[in-house]
mmCIF file with all atom_site columns, C-alpha atoms in Angstrom:
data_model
loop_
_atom_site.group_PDB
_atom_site.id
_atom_site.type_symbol
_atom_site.label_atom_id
_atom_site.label_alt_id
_atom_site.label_comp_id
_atom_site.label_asym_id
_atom_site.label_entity_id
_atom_site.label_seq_id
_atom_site.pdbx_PDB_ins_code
_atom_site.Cartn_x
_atom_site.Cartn_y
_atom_site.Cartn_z
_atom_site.occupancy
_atom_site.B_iso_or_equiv
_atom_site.pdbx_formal_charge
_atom_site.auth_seq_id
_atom_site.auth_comp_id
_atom_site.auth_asym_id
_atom_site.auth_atom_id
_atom_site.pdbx_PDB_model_num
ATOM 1   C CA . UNK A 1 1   ? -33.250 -70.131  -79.987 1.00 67.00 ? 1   UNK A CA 1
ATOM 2   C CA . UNK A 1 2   ? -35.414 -68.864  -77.157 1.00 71.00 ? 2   UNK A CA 1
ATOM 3   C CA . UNK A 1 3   ? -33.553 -71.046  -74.594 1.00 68.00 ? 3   UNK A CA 1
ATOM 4   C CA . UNK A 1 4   ? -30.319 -70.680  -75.591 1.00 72.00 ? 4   UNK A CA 1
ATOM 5   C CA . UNK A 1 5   ? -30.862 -66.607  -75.351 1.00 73.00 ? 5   UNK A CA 1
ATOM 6   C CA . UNK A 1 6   ? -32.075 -66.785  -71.854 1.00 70.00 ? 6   UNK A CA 1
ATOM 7   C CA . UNK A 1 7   ? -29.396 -68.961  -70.719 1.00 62.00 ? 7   UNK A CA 1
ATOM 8   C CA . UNK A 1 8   ? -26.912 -66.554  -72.347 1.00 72.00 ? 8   UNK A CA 1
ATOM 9   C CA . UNK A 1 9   ? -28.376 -63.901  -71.148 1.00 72.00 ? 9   UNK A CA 1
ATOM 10  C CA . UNK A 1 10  ? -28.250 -65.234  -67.210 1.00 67.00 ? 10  UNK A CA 1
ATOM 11  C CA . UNK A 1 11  ? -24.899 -66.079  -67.827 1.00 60.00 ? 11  UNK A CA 1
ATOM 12  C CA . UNK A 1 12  ? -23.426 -62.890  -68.659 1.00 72.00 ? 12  UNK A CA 1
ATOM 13  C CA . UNK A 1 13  ? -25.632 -61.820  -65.393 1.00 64.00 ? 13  UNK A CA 1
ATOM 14  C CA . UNK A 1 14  ? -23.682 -64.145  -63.478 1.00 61.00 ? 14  UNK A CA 1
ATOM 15  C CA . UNK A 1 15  ? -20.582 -62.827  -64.615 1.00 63.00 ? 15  UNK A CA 1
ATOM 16  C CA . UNK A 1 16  ? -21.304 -59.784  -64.129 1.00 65.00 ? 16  UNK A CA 1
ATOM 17  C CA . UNK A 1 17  ? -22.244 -60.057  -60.235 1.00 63.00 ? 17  UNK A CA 1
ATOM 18  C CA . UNK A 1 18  ? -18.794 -62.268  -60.512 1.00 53.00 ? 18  UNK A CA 1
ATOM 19  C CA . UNK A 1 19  ? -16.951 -59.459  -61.363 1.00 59.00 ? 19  UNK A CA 1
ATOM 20  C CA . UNK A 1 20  ? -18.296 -56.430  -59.107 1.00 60.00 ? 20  UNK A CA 1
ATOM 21  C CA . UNK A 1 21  ? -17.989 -59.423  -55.905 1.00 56.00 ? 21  UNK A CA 1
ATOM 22  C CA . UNK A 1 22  ? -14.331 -59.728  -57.198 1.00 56.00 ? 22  UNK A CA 1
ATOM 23  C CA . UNK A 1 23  ? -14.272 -55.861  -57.352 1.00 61.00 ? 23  UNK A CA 1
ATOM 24  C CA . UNK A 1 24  ? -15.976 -54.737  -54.360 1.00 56.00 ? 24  UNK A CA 1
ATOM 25  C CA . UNK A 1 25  ? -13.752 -57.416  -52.400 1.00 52.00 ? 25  UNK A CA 1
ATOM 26  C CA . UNK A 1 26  ? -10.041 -56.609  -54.064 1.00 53.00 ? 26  UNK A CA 1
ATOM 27  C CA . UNK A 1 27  ? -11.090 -52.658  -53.481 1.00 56.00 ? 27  UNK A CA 1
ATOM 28  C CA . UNK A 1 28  ? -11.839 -53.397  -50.189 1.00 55.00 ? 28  UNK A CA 1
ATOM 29  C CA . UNK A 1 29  ? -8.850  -55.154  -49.000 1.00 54.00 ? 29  UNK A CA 1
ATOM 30  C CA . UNK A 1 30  ? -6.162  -52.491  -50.658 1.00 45.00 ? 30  UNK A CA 1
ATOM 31  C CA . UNK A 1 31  ? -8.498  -49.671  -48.704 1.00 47.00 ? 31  UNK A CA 1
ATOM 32  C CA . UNK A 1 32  ? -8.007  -51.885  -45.403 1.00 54.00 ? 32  UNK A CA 1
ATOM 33  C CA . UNK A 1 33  ? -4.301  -51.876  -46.019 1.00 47.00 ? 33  UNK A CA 1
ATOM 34  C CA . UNK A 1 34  ? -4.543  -48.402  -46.906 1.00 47.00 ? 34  UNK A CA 1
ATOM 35  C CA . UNK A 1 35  ? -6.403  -47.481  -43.758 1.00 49.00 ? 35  UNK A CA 1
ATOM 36  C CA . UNK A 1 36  ? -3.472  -49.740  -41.477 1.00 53.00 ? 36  UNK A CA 1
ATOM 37  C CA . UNK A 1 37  ? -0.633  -47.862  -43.817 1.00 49.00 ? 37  UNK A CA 1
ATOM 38  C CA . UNK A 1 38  ? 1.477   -51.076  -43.930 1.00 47.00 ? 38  UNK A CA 1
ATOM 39  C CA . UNK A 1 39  ? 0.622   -54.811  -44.432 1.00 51.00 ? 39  UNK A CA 1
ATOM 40  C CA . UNK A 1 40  ? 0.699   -56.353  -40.847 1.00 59.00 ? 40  UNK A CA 1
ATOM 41  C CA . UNK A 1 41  ? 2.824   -59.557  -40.634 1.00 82.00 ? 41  UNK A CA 1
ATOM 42  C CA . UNK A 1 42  ? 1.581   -62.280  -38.139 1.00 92.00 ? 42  UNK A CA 1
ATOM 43  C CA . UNK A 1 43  ? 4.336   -63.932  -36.306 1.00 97.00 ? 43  UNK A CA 1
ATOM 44  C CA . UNK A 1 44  ? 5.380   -67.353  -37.574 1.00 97.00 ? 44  UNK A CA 1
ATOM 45  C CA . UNK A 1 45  ? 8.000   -69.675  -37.667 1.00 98.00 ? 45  UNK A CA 1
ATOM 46  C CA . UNK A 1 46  ? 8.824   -72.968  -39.409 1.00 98.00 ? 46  UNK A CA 1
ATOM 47  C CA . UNK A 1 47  ? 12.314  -73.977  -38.318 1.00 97.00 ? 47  UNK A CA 1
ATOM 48  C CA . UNK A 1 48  ? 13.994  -77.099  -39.926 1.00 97.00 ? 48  UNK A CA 1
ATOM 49  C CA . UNK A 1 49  ? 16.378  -79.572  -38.062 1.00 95.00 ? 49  UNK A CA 1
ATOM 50  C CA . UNK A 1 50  ? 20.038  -78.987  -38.037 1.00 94.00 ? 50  UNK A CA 1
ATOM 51  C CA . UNK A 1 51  ? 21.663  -82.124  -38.705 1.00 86.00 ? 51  UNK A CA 1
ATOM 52  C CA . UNK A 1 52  ? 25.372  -81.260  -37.716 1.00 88.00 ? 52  UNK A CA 1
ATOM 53  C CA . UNK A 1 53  ? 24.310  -81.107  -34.091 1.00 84.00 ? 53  UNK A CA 1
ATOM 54  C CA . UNK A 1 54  ? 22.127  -83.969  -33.784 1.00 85.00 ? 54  UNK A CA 1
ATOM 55  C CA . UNK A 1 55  ? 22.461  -85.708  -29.958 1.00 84.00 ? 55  UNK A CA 1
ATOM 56  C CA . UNK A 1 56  ? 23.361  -89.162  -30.132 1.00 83.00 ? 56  UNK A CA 1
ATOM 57  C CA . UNK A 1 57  ? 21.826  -92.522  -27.828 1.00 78.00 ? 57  UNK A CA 1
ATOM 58  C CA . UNK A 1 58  ? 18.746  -93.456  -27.689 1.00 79.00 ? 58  UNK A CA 1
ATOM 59  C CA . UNK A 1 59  ? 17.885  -90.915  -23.863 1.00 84.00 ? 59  UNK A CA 1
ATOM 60  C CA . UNK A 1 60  ? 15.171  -88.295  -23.950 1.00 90.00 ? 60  UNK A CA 1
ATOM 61  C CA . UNK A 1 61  ? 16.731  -85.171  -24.915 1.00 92.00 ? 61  UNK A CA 1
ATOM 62  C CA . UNK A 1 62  ? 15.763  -81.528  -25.538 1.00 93.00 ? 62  UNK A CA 1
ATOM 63  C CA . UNK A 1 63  ? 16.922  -80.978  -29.492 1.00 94.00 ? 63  UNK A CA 1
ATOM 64  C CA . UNK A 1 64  ? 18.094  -77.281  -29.149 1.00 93.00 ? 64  UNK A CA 1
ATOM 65  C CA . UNK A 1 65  ? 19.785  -76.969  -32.918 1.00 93.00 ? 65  UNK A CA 1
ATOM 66  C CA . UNK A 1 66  ? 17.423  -75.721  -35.420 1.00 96.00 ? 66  UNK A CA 1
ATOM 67  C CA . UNK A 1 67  ? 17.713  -74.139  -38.371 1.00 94.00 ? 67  UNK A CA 1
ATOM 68  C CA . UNK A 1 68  ? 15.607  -70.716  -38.722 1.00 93.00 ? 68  UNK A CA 1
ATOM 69  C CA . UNK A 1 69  ? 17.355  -69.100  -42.172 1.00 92.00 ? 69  UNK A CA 1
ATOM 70  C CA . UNK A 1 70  ? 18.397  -71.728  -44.169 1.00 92.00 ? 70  UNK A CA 1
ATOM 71  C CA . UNK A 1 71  ? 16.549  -73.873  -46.723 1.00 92.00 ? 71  UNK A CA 1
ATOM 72  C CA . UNK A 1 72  ? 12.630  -73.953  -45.958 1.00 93.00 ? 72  UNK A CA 1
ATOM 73  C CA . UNK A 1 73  ? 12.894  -72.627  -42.714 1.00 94.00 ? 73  UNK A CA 1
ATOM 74  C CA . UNK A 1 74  ? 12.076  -68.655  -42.178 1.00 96.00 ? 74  UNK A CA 1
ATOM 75  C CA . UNK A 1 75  ? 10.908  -67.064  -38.858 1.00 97.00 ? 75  UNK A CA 1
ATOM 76  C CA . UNK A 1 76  ? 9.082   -63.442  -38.542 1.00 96.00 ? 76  UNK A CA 1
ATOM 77  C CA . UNK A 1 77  ? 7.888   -61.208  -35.394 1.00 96.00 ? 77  UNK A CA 1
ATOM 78  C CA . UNK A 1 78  ? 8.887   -64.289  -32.960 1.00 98.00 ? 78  UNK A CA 1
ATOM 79  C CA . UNK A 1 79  ? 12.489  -65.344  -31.596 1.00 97.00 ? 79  UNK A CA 1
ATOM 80  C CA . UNK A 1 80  ? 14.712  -68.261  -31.838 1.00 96.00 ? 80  UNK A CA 1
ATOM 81  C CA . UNK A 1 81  ? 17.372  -68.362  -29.362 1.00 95.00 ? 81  UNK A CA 1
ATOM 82  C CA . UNK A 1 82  ? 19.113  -71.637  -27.480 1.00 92.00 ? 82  UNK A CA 1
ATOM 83  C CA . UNK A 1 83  ? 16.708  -73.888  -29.213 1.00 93.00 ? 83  UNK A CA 1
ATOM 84  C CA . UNK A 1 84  ? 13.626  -72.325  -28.308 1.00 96.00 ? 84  UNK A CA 1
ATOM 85  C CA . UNK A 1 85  ? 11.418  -70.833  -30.160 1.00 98.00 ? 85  UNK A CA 1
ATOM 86  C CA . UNK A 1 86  ? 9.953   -67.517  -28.364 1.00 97.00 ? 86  UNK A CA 1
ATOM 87  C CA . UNK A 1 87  ? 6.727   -65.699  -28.584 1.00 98.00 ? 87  UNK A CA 1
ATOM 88  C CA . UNK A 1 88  ? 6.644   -62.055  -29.193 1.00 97.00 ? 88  UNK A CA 1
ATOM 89  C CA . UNK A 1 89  ? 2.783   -62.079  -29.205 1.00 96.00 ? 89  UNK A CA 1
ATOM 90  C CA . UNK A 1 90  ? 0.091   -62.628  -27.664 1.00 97.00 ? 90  UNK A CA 1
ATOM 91  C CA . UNK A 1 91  ? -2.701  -64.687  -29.340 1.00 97.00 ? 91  UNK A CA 1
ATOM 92  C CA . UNK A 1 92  ? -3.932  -68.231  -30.257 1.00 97.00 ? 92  UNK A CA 1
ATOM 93  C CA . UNK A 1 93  ? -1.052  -70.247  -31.952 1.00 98.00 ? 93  UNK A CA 1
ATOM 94  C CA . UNK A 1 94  ? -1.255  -73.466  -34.405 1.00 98.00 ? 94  UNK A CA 1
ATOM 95  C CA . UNK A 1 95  ? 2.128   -75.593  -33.464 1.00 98.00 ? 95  UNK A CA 1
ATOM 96  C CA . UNK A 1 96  ? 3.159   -78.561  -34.999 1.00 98.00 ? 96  UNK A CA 1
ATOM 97  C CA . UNK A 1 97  ? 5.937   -80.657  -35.511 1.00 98.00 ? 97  UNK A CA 1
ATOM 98  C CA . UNK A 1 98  ? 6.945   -83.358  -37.639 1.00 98.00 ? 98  UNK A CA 1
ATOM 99  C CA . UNK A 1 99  ? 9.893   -85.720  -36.702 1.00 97.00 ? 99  UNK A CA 1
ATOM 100 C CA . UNK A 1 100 ? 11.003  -88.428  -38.777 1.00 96.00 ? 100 UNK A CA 1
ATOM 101 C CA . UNK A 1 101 ? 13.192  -91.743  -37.180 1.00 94.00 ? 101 UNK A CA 1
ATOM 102 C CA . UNK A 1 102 ? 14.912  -94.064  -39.644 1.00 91.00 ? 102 UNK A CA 1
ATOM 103 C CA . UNK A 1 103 ? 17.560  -96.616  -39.518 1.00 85.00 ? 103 UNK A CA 1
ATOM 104 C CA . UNK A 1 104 ? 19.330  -98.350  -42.484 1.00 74.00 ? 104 UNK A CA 1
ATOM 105 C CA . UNK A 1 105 ? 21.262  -102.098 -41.874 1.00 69.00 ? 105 UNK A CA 1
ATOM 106 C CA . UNK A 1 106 ? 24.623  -100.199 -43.126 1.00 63.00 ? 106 UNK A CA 1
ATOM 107 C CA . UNK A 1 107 ? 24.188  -97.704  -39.815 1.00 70.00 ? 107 UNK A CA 1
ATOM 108 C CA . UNK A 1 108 ? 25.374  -100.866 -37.733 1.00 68.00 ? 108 UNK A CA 1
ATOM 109 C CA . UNK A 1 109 ? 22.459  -102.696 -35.610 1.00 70.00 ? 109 UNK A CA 1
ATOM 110 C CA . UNK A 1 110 ? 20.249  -101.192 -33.099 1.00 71.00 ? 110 UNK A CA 1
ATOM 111 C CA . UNK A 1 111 ? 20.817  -101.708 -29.550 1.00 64.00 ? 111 UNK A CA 1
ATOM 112 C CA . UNK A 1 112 ? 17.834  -103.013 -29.108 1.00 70.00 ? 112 UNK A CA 1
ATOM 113 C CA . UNK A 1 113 ? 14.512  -104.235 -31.391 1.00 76.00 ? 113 UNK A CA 1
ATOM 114 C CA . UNK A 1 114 ? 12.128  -102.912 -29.395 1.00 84.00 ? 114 UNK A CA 1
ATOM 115 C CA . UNK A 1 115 ? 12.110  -98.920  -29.904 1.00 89.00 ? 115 UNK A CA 1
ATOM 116 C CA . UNK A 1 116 ? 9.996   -96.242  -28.001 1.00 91.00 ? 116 UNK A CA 1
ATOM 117 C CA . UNK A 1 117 ? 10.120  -93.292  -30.676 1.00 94.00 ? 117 UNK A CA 1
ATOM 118 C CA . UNK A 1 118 ? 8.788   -90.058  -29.279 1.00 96.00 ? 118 UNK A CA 1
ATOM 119 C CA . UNK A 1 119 ? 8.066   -86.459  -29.881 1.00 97.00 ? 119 UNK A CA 1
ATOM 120 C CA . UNK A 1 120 ? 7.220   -83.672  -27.175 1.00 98.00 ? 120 UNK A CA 1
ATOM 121 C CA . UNK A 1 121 ? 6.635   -80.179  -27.765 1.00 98.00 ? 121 UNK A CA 1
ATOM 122 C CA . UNK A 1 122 ? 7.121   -78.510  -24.759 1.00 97.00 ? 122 UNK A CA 1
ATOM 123 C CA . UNK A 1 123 ? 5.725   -74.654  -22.977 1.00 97.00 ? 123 UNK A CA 1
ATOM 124 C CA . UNK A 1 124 ? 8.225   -73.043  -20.818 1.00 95.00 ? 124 UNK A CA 1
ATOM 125 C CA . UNK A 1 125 ? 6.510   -69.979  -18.853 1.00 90.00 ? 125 UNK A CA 1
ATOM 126 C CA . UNK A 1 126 ? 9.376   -67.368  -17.923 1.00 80.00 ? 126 UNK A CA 1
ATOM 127 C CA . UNK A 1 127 ? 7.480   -65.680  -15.444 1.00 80.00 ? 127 UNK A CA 1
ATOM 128 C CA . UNK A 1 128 ? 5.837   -68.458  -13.623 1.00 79.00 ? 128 UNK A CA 1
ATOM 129 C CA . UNK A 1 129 ? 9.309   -71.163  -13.736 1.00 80.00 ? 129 UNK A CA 1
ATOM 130 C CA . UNK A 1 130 ? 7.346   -74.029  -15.105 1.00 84.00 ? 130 UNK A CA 1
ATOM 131 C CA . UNK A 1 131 ? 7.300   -76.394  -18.387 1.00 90.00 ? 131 UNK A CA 1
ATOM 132 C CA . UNK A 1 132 ? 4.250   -78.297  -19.694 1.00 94.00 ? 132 UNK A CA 1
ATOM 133 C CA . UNK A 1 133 ? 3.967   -80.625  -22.254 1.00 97.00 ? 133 UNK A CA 1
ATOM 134 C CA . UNK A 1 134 ? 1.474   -79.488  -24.387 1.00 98.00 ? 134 UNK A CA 1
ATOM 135 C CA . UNK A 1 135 ? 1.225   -82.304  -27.297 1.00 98.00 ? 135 UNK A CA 1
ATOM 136 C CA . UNK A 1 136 ? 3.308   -85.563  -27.448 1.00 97.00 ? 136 UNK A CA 1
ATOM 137 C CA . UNK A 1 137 ? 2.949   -88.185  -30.200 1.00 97.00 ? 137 UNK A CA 1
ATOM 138 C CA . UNK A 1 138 ? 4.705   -92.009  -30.887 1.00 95.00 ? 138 UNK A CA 1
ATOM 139 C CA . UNK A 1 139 ? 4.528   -95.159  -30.721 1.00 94.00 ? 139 UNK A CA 1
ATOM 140 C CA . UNK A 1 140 ? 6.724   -98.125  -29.098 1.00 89.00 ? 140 UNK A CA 1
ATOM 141 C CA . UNK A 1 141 ? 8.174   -100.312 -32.718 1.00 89.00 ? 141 UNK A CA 1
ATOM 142 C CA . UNK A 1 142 ? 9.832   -103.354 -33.556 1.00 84.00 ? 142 UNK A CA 1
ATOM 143 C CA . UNK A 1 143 ? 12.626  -102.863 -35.831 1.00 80.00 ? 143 UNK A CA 1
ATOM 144 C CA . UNK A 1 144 ? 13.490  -105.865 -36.727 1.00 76.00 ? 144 UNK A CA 1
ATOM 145 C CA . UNK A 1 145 ? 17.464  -107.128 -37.713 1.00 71.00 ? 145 UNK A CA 1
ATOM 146 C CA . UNK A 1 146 ? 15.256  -108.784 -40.796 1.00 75.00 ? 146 UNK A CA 1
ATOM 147 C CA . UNK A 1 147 ? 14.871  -105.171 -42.472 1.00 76.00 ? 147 UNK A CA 1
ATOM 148 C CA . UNK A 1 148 ? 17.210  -103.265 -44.386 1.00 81.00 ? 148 UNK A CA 1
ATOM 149 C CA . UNK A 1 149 ? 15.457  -100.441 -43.887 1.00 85.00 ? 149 UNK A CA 1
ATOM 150 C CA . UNK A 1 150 ? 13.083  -98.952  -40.995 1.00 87.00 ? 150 UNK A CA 1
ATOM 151 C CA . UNK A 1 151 ? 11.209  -95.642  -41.061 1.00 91.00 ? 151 UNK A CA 1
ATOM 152 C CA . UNK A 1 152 ? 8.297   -93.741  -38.694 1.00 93.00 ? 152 UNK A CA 1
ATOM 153 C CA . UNK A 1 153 ? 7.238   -90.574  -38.954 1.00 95.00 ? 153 UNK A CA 1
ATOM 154 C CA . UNK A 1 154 ? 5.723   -88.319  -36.201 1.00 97.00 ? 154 UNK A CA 1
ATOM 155 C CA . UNK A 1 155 ? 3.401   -85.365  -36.733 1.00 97.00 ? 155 UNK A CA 1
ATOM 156 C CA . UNK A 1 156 ? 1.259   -83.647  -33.836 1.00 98.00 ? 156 UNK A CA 1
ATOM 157 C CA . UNK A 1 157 ? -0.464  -80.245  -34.395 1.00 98.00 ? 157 UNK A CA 1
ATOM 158 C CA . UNK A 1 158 ? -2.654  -78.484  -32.256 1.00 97.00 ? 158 UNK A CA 1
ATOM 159 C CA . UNK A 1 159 ? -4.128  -74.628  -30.866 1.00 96.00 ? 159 UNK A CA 1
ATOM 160 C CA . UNK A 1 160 ? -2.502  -72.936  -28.109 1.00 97.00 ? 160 UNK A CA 1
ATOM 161 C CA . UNK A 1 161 ? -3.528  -69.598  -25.973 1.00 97.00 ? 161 UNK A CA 1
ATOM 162 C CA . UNK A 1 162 ? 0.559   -68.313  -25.529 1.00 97.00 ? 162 UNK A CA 1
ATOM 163 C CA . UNK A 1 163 ? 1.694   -65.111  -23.993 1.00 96.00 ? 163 UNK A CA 1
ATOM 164 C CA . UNK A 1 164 ? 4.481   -63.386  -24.860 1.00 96.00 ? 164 UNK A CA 1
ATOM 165 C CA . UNK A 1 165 ? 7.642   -64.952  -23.520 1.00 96.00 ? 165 UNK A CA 1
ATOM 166 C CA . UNK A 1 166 ? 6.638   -68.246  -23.267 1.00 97.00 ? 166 UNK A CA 1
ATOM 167 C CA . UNK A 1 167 ? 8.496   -70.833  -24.983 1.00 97.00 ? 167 UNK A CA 1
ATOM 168 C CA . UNK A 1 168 ? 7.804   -73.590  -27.364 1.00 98.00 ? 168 UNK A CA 1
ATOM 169 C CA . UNK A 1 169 ? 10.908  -76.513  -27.607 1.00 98.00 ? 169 UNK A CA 1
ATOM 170 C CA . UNK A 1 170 ? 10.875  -79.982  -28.560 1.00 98.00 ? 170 UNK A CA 1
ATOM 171 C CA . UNK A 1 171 ? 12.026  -83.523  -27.241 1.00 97.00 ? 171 UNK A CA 1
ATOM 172 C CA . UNK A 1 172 ? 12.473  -86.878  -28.403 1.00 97.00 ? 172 UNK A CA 1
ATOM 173 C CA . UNK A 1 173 ? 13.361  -89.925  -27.904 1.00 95.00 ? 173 UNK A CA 1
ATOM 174 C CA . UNK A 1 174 ? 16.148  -91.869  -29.881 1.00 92.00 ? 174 UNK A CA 1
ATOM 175 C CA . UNK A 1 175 ? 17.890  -88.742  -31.759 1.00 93.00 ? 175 UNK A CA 1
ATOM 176 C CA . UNK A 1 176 ? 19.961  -91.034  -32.906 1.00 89.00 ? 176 UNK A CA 1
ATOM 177 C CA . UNK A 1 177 ? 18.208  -92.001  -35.197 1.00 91.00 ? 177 UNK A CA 1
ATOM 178 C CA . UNK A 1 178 ? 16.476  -88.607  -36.653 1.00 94.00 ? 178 UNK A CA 1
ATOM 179 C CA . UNK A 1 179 ? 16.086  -87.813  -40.096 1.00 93.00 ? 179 UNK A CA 1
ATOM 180 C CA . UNK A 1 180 ? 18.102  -84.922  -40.883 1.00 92.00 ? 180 UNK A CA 1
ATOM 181 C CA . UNK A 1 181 ? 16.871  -83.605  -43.587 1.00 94.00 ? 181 UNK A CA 1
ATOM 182 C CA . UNK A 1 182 ? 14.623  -80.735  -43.849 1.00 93.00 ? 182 UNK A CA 1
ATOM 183 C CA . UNK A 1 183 ? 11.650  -81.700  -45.225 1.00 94.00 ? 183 UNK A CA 1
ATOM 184 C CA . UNK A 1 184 ? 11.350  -84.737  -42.397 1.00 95.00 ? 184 UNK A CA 1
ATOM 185 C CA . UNK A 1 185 ? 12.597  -83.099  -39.294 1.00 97.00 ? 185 UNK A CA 1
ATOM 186 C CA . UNK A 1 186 ? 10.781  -79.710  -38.421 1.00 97.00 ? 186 UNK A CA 1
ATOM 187 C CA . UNK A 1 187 ? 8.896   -77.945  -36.520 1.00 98.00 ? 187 UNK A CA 1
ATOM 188 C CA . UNK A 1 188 ? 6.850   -74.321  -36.270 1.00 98.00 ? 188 UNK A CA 1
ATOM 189 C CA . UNK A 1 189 ? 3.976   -72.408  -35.314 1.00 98.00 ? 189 UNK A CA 1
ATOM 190 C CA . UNK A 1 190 ? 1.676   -69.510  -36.445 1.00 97.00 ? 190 UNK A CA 1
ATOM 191 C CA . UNK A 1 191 ? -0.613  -67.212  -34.703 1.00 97.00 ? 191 UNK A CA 1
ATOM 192 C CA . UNK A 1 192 ? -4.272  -67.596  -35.880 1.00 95.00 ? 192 UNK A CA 1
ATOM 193 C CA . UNK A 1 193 ? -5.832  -65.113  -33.552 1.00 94.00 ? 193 UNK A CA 1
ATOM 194 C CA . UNK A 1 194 ? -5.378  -62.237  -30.996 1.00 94.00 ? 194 UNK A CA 1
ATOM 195 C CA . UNK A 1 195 ? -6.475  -62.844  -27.690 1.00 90.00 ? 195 UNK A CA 1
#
């Protein structure tokens, strides 16, 4: 009887300090909004591939139709404009990308086995004329005529110092054989931190 009072009794302690942490913490973040009179919205984007303007061959190209409004993707405080995505602000971004390849035996046969599938994402300074590639990710496959079905799937990620203005596109190799659809061919980025 003894025991099981004291460990009722530092139970309802616990909860207790639970609740005035939970408190102290919710009170505190609606006086920090209150204090900035508006929620502030860090700029992100997610932007999902637009499969009616694919390129075709198998070339390095720039893939400048995205889609940032429709389905999953959504964009706030940055740009989108002729396939690049823009920065507004300042600050340390997290970009990724995801890109999907895949061939089926009823899409005709491959030009060749031997595939070099490829992503870039790419940093175009406006002020300085310049582009850098600031993450690439792939792989060189065999896609054999023995499968009926081949897939790969991409994904790089990384933190970036951009300035506003600079902008953030992506290349690849093969688009002919992207995955259109928008939960395999994407791309975005967020801002973590001010600079």
């Amino acid at each position: 009887q003894a025991f099981r009072a004291a460990v009722q009794k530092e139970l309802q302690h616990i909860r207790s300090q639970h609740i005035r942490a939970e408190k102290a913490m919710m009170e505190g973040s609606w006086l920090e909004l209150a204090r900035r009179g508006k929620p502030h919205t860090q700029p992100f984007a997610h932007l999902t591939i637009n499969a009616t303007d694919i390129p075709s061959g198998s070339h390095k190209v720039s893939l400048s139709s995205w889609y940032h409004d429709r389905g999953w993707a959504k964009i706030s405080n940055m740009t989108f404009s002729n396939g690049k995505l823009i920065v507004n602000q300042d600050g340390f971004y997290f970009l990724y990308a995801n890109i999907c390849f895949r061939h089926h035996e009823t899409s005709g046969d491959l030009a060749t086995e031997y595939l070099q599938l490829m992503v870039y994402v790419t940093k175009t300074s406006i002020k300085i004329p310049s582009s850098h590639t600031l993450m690439k990710g792939g792989s060189t496959k065999y896609w054999s005529g023995n499968s009926e079905f081949h897939f790969y799937s991409i994904n790089v990620g990384g933190f970036f110092k951009l300035r506003s203005g600079e902008e953030i596109s992506i290349e690849v190799s093969n688009p002919s054989l992207l995955d259109p659809d928008q939960d395999a061919t994407y791309f975005g980025a967020f801002k973590v931190l001010d600079i």
